[in-house]
CSV table of C-alpha atoms in Angstrom, one decimal:
chain,number,residue,atom,x,y,z
A,282,MET,CA,-13.7,34.0,11.9
A,283,ASN,CA,-10.5,32.4,10.8
A,284,GLY,CA,-8.5,30.7,13.6
A,285,THR,CA,-11.7,30.1,15.7
A,286,LYS,CA,-14.5,27.6,15.7
A,287,GLU,CA,-18.1,28.0,16.8
A,288,ILE,CA,-19.2,26.4,20.0
A,289,PRO,CA,-22.4,26.1,21.8
A,290,ILE,CA,-22.5,28.9,24.5
A,291,THR,CA,-22.9,26.1,27.1
A,292,GLU,CA,-19.4,24.9,26.5
A,293,ILE,CA,-18.1,27.9,28.4
A,294,LYS,CA,-18.2,26.6,31.9
A,295,GLY,CA,-18.8,28.6,35.2
A,296,PHE,CA,-22.3,29.8,34.6
A,297,ARG,CA,-26.1,28.6,34.1
A,298,LEU,CA,-28.6,30.5,31.9
A,299,GLY,CA,-32.1,30.4,32.7
A,300,HIS,CA,-35.3,32.1,31.3
A,301,ALA,CA,-38.9,33.0,32.3
A,302,TRP,CA,-41.5,34.8,30.1
A,303,ASP,CA,-45.1,35.7,29.5
A,304,GLN,CA,-46.0,35.3,26.0
A,305,GLU,CA,-49.4,36.9,26.2
A,306,ALA,CA,-47.9,39.9,28.0
A,307,ALA,CA,-44.7,39.9,25.9
A,308,THR,CA,-42.1,40.3,28.6
A,309,GLY,CA,-39.7,38.1,30.3
A,310,CYS,CA,-36.3,37.7,32.0
A,311,SER,CA,-33.1,35.8,31.6
A,312,VAL,CA,-30.6,35.0,34.5
A,313,ILE,CA,-26.8,34.2,34.2
A,314,LEU,CA,-26.0,32.5,37.6
A,315,CYS,CA,-22.2,32.3,38.3
A,316,ASP,CA,-20.9,29.1,39.8
A,317,HIS,CA,-18.5,31.2,41.9
A,318,CYS,CA,-18.2,35.1,42.6
A,319,SER,CA,-16.8,36.0,39.2
A,320,PRO,CA,-14.8,39.3,38.3
A,321,ALA,CA,-17.1,41.4,36.2
A,322,GLY,CA,-17.2,44.8,34.3
A,323,ALA,CA,-19.7,46.8,32.4
A,324,ALA,CA,-19.9,49.6,29.8
A,325,VAL,CA,-23.0,51.7,29.3
A,326,ARG,CA,-23.0,53.6,26.0
A,327,GLY,CA,-26.8,54.3,25.6
A,328,GLY,CA,-28.4,57.5,26.9
A,329,GLY,CA,-31.2,55.9,28.9
A,330,PRO,CA,-30.3,52.8,30.7
A,331,ALA,CA,-32.4,51.1,33.3
A,332,SER,CA,-30.0,49.2,35.6
A,333,ARG,CA,-29.3,48.0,39.1
A,334,GLU,CA,-26.1,47.8,41.1
A,335,THR,CA,-23.7,48.7,38.2
A,336,PRO,CA,-21.5,50.8,40.6
A,337,LEU,CA,-20.3,47.5,42.0
A,338,LEU,CA,-18.4,47.0,38.8
A,339,ASP,CA,-16.3,50.3,39.0
A,340,PRO,CA,-12.7,49.2,39.6
A,341,LEU,CA,-12.6,51.4,42.6
A,342,ALA,CA,-15.5,49.6,44.3
A,343,ALA,CA,-14.6,47.0,46.9
A,344,SER,CA,-16.7,44.1,45.3
A,345,LEU,CA,-14.4,41.6,43.7
A,346,GLY,CA,-17.1,40.0,41.5
A,347,LEU,CA,-20.8,39.1,40.9
A,348,HIS,CA,-22.9,36.1,41.7
A,349,ALA,CA,-25.6,36.9,39.0
A,350,ILE,CA,-26.7,39.1,36.2
A,351,LEU,CA,-30.4,39.5,35.4
A,352,LEU,CA,-31.6,40.8,32.0
A,353,SER,CA,-35.3,41.7,32.0
A,354,GLY,CA,-38.1,43.5,30.2
A,355,GLY,CA,-40.4,46.1,32.2
A,356,SER,CA,-38.2,49.1,31.7
A,357,ALA,CA,-37.4,50.6,35.3
A,358,PHE,CA,-40.3,48.7,36.7
A,359,GLY,CA,-38.6,45.6,36.0
A,360,LEU,CA,-35.9,46.4,38.3
A,361,ASP,CA,-37.9,44.9,41.2
A,362,ALA,CA,-37.3,41.4,39.6
A,363,ALA,CA,-33.7,41.2,40.9
A,364,GLY,CA,-35.2,40.4,44.4
A,365,GLY,CA,-36.1,37.1,43.1
A,366,VAL,CA,-32.5,36.4,42.2
A,367,MET,CA,-31.5,37.6,45.5
A,368,LYS,CA,-34.0,35.3,47.3
A,369,TYR,CA,-32.9,32.4,45.3
A,370,LEU,CA,-29.1,32.8,46.0
A,371,GLU,CA,-29.7,33.7,49.8
A,372,GLU,CA,-31.7,30.4,50.1
A,373,ARG,CA,-28.7,28.6,49.0
A,374,ASP,CA,-26.2,30.4,51.1
A,375,ILE,CA,-24.5,32.2,48.2
A,376,GLY,CA,-23.3,35.7,48.5
A,377,PHE,CA,-21.0,38.0,50.3
A,378,ASP,CA,-20.6,37.2,53.9
A,379,VAL,CA,-21.6,40.0,56.2
A,380,GLY,CA,-21.7,37.8,59.4
A,381,VAL,CA,-25.4,37.7,59.9
A,382,THR,CA,-26.3,36.5,56.3
A,383,LYS,CA,-24.7,36.4,52.9
A,384,VAL,CA,-25.6,39.2,50.5
A,385,PRO,CA,-25.8,38.2,46.7
A,386,LEU,CA,-24.2,40.6,44.4
A,387,VAL,CA,-26.6,41.0,41.6
A,388,CYS,CA,-26.5,43.5,38.6
A,389,GLN,CA,-29.5,43.9,36.4
A,390,SER,CA,-30.4,45.8,33.2
A,391,CYS,CA,-33.9,46.2,31.7
A,392,VAL,CA,-35.2,46.7,28.2
A,393,PHE,CA,-38.3,48.8,27.5
A,394,ASP,CA,-41.1,46.6,26.3
A,395,LEU,CA,-44.2,48.2,27.7
A,396,VAL,CA,-45.7,48.9,24.1
A,397,ILE,CA,-46.0,45.3,23.1
A,398,GLY,CA,-48.2,42.9,24.8
A,399,ARG,CA,-49.4,44.3,28.1
A,400,LYS,CA,-48.0,47.5,29.8
A,401,ASP,CA,-49.3,46.5,33.3
A,402,VAL,CA,-47.4,43.1,33.4
A,403,ARG,CA,-43.7,43.3,34.1
A,404,PRO,CA,-40.9,40.9,35.2
A,405,ASP,CA,-41.1,40.6,39.0
A,406,SER,CA,-39.3,38.7,41.8
A,407,GLU,CA,-41.5,35.6,41.1
A,408,MET,CA,-40.6,35.5,37.6
A,409,ALA,CA,-37.0,36.0,38.2
A,410,TYR,CA,-37.0,33.3,40.7
A,411,LYS,CA,-38.5,30.9,38.1
A,412,ALA,CA,-35.7,31.9,35.7
A,413,CYS,CA,-33.1,30.8,38.4
A,414,LEU,CA,-35.0,27.5,38.8
A,415,ASP,CA,-34.9,27.1,34.9
A,416,ALA,CA,-31.2,27.7,35.0
A,417,ASP,CA,-30.7,24.8,37.4
A,418,SER,CA,-33.3,22.2,36.0
A,419,CYS,CA,-33.3,22.8,32.2
A,420,LYS,CA,-30.0,23.0,30.6
A,421,ASP,CA,-31.4,23.0,27.1
A,422,SER,CA,-33.0,26.4,27.7
A,423,ALA,CA,-29.6,27.9,27.6
A,424,LEU,CA,-29.6,27.4,23.9
A,425,LEU,CA,-32.9,28.8,23.0
A,426,GLN,CA,-32.9,32.0,21.1
A,427,GLY,CA,-35.6,34.6,19.7
A,428,ASN,CA,-39.0,35.0,21.7
A,429,VAL,CA,-37.7,33.6,25.0
A,430,GLY,CA,-36.8,35.2,28.3
A,431,VAL,CA,-36.0,39.0,28.0
A,432,GLY,CA,-36.1,38.6,24.2
A,433,MET,CA,-39.9,38.1,24.3
A,434,GLY,CA,-40.8,41.6,24.4
A,435,CYS,CA,-37.9,43.0,22.2
A,436,THR,CA,-38.4,44.9,19.1
A,437,VAL,CA,-36.2,46.9,16.6
A,438,GLY,CA,-36.4,49.7,14.0
A,439,LYS,CA,-38.6,52.1,16.0
A,440,TYR,CA,-37.5,55.4,14.6
A,441,LYS,CA,-41.0,55.9,13.0
A,442,GLY,CA,-42.9,54.3,16.0
A,443,PRO,CA,-44.3,50.9,16.6
A,444,GLU,CA,-46.3,50.7,13.5
A,445,TYR,CA,-43.2,50.1,11.3
A,446,ALA,CA,-41.1,48.4,13.9
A,447,MET,CA,-40.1,44.7,13.8
A,448,LYS,CA,-39.6,41.9,16.4
A,449,GLY,CA,-36.3,41.5,18.1
A,450,GLY,CA,-35.2,38.7,20.3
A,451,LEU,CA,-32.7,37.0,22.5
A,452,GLY,CA,-29.4,35.8,20.8
A,453,THR,CA,-26.3,33.8,21.8
A,454,PHE,CA,-23.2,33.1,20.0
A,455,ALA,CA,-19.7,31.6,21.2
A,456,LEU,CA,-16.3,30.9,19.7
A,457,GLN,CA,-13.2,29.1,20.7
A,458,ALA,CA,-9.7,30.1,19.9
A,459,GLY,CA,-7.0,27.6,21.2
A,460,ASN,CA,-8.1,27.0,24.7
A,461,VAL,CA,-9.8,30.4,25.0
A,462,LYS,CA,-13.6,30.6,24.8
A,463,VAL,CA,-15.7,33.7,24.4
A,464,GLY,CA,-19.4,34.0,24.1
A,465,ALA,CA,-22.4,36.6,24.0
A,466,ILE,CA,-25.8,36.7,25.2
A,467,VAL,CA,-27.9,39.7,24.0
A,468,ALA,CA,-31.6,41.1,24.1
A,469,VAL,CA,-31.8,43.0,21.0
A,470,ASN,CA,-34.3,45.9,21.5
A,471,ALA,CA,-32.8,48.7,19.3
A,472,MET,CA,-34.2,52.0,18.0
A,473,GLY,CA,-31.9,51.3,14.8
A,474,ASP,CA,-31.9,48.7,12.1
A,475,ILE,CA,-30.0,45.4,12.2
A,476,TYR,CA,-27.3,44.4,9.8
A,477,ASN,CA,-25.5,41.1,8.9
A,478,ILE,CA,-22.1,41.8,10.4
A,479,GLU,CA,-20.4,39.8,7.7
A,480,THR,CA,-22.3,41.0,4.6
A,481,GLY,CA,-23.5,44.3,5.6
A,482,ARG,CA,-27.0,43.6,4.4
A,483,GLN,CA,-29.9,44.8,6.3
A,484,ILE,CA,-31.8,42.0,8.1
A,485,ALA,CA,-34.3,43.7,10.1
A,486,GLY,CA,-35.4,47.2,11.2
A,487,LEU,CA,-37.6,50.1,10.0
A,488,LEU,CA,-40.2,48.7,7.7
A,489,ASN,CA,-41.3,50.6,4.5
A,490,LYS,CA,-44.9,51.9,4.0
A,491,GLU,CA,-45.9,48.7,2.4
A,492,LYS,CA,-44.2,46.6,5.1
A,493,ASN,CA,-42.8,44.4,2.5
A,494,GLY,CA,-39.1,45.7,2.9
A,495,PHE,CA,-36.9,48.0,4.8
A,496,ARG,CA,-36.2,51.8,5.0
A,497,CYS,CA,-32.9,53.0,6.4
A,498,THR,CA,-33.2,54.6,9.7
A,499,GLU,CA,-30.0,56.7,9.3
A,500,GLU,CA,-31.3,58.1,6.1
A,501,GLU,CA,-34.7,58.9,7.5
A,502,MET,CA,-33.0,60.6,10.4
A,503,VAL,CA,-30.8,62.8,8.1
A,504,LYS,CA,-33.9,63.8,6.3
A,505,ASP,CA,-35.3,64.9,9.5
A,506,ALA,CA,-32.1,66.6,10.6
A,507,ALA,CA,-33.6,70.2,10.7
A,508,ALA,CA,-36.4,69.0,13.0
A,509,ILE,CA,-36.0,65.8,14.5
A,510,PRO,CA,-39.4,64.4,15.7
A,511,ASP,CA,-39.8,63.1,19.3
A,512,LEU,CA,-37.8,59.8,19.2
A,513,PHE,CA,-39.7,56.7,20.4
A,514,THR,CA,-37.6,56.0,23.4
A,515,GLY,CA,-38.6,52.4,24.1
A,516,ASN,CA,-35.3,51.0,23.2
A,517,THR,CA,-32.0,49.4,24.8
A,518,THR,CA,-29.9,46.4,23.8
A,519,ILE,CA,-28.5,44.6,26.7
A,520,GLY,CA,-25.9,41.9,26.7
A,521,VAL,CA,-23.4,39.9,28.6
A,522,ILE,CA,-19.9,38.6,27.3
A,523,LEU,CA,-18.8,35.4,28.9
A,524,THR,CA,-15.2,34.1,28.8
A,525,ASN,CA,-13.2,31.4,30.5
A,526,GLY,CA,-10.2,33.8,30.5
A,527,ALA,CA,-8.8,34.9,33.8
A,528,PHE,CA,-9.2,38.6,34.1
A,529,THR,CA,-9.4,41.3,36.8
A,530,LYS,CA,-12.6,43.6,37.3
A,531,ALA,CA,-10.9,46.4,35.6
A,532,GLN,CA,-9.8,44.1,32.6
A,533,ALA,CA,-13.4,42.9,32.5
A,534,ASN,CA,-14.7,46.5,32.0
A,535,LYS,CA,-12.2,46.9,29.1
A,536,ILE,CA,-13.6,43.7,27.5
A,537,ALA,CA,-17.3,45.1,27.9
A,538,ALA,CA,-16.2,48.4,26.2
A,539,MET,CA,-14.6,46.7,23.3
A,540,ALA,CA,-17.8,44.4,22.9
A,541,HIS,CA,-19.7,47.5,22.0
A,542,ASN,CA,-18.0,47.4,18.7
A,543,GLY,CA,-20.2,44.5,18.0
A,544,TYR,CA,-23.2,46.6,18.5
A,545,ALA,CA,-21.8,49.2,16.1
A,546,ARG,CA,-21.3,46.5,13.5
A,547,SER,CA,-24.7,45.1,13.7
A,548,ILE,CA,-27.1,47.9,14.9
A,549,ARG,CA,-27.3,51.4,13.1
A,550,PRO,CA,-27.7,53.9,14.6
A,551,VAL,CA,-26.6,52.7,17.9
A,552,HIS,CA,-25.8,54.4,21.5
A,553,THR,CA,-28.5,57.2,20.8
A,554,THR,CA,-30.2,59.1,23.5
A,555,ALA,CA,-33.2,57.0,23.0
A,556,ASP,CA,-31.2,53.8,23.7
A,557,GLY,CA,-29.8,52.6,26.9
A,558,ASP,CA,-27.3,50.1,25.5
A,559,THR,CA,-25.3,48.3,28.1
A,560,ILE,CA,-22.8,45.3,28.0
A,561,TYR,CA,-21.5,43.3,31.0
A,562,ALA,CA,-18.5,41.0,30.7
A,563,LEU,CA,-17.8,38.1,33.2
A,564,SER,CA,-14.4,36.3,33.6
A,565,LEU,CA,-15.6,32.6,34.6
A,566,GLY,CA,-12.4,30.7,34.3
A,567,LYS,CA,-8.6,30.5,34.8
A,568,GLU,CA,-7.4,30.3,31.2
A,569,LYS,CA,-4.7,32.6,30.3
A,570,ALA,CA,-5.7,34.9,27.6
A,571,ASP,CA,-4.7,38.1,26.0
A,572,LEU,CA,-7.0,41.0,26.9
A,573,ASN,CA,-6.9,42.6,23.5
A,574,VAL,CA,-7.6,39.2,21.7
A,575,VAL,CA,-10.6,38.5,24.0
A,576,GLY,CA,-11.9,42.2,23.5
A,577,THR,CA,-11.7,41.6,19.7
A,578,LEU,CA,-13.5,38.3,20.0
A,579,ALA,CA,-16.1,39.8,22.2
A,580,ALA,CA,-17.0,42.4,19.6
A,581,TYR,CA,-17.4,39.7,17.0
A,582,VAL,CA,-19.5,37.3,19.0
A,583,MET,CA,-21.6,40.1,20.3
A,584,GLY,CA,-22.4,41.1,16.7
A,585,MET,CA,-23.1,37.6,15.7
A,586,ALA,CA,-25.4,37.1,18.8
A,587,VAL,CA,-27.4,40.3,17.8
A,588,ASN,CA,-27.9,38.8,14.1
A,589,ARG,CA,-29.0,35.3,15.6
A,590,GLY,CA,-31.4,36.9,18.1
A,591,VAL,CA,-33.1,38.8,15.4
A,592,LEU,CA,-33.2,36.1,12.8
A,593,ALA,CA,-34.7,33.6,15.5
A,594,ALA,CA,-37.4,36.0,16.5
A,595,GLN,CA,-40.9,35.1,15.6
A,596,SER,CA,-43.8,37.3,14.4
A,597,VAL,CA,-46.0,38.3,17.5
A,598,HIS,CA,-48.5,40.8,18.6
A,599,GLY,CA,-48.4,42.4,15.1
A,600,TYR,CA,-44.6,42.7,15.0
A,601,LEU,CA,-43.1,41.0,11.9
A,602,GLY,CA,-40.2,38.8,12.6
A,603,ALA,CA,-37.3,38.8,10.2
A,604,LYS,CA,-37.6,35.1,9.2
A,605,ASP,CA,-41.1,36.0,7.9
A,606,LEU,CA,-39.9,38.9,5.7
A,607,LEU,CA,-36.6,37.7,4.3
């Protein structure tokens, strides 16, 4: 994007990113730990989200921000994992002071990854605790993409079921414009196909019958318009926008909403009843920044992060990675 430069996501200060995953079970989690309680917002556009504590981000709620966000596999079963983040933060005296203790404010969203690997192994509090330790001890892990953390169990292009789906993954991307920095972290687990946001070319998604190229999910759905089959509901793309801009909770909600345009540019179809698409936004710094500019950048970096996560994904458990097909 003209007028900007790409930066490592770690150049946005105020957070630590860590991962933990089980390759054999094909599931995992990724945690964003905030250095300080940070203003946050969220926008849910899919019809089937699995989430925890998102009402905290309503501008009318009393909470001023979050201490952490957890992205995990396991569908709704994975929501237990946030307990590990709570434990980690409480042990370090981090949270909202209620007199007798401090209560960490932690939001979580989950992807459905039960059909890949093992359905009986899900992220739990122990795995999330390990992700928190990783965030503190292994700074290089914040730059990993593809089959890492919550990206381990992600798949895409699932309209015709798992047989013709491909591997998704975890992606990150960040830009700097002047002194303003905006980045995205996303777990790409969509029912739809994935497109290069700059060229419009399909780079992953619904495989053809020979599994050597693509079909267009939108076209297949139109063919079935008179009698849509039961949709494979194991989807949801979840992500987080990070910025050093100074914003309120209400403004962070708007940034999260605008960032969904990045999903729309890179995933088609998106926001269906078979997806639980969710984006969070965190204001981590004090840089003066225009809301509309940051929202516009948020959409772009989110779309690029979707592309990066899919292109970094490796073939596993019978699901073909884009790098092995293109």
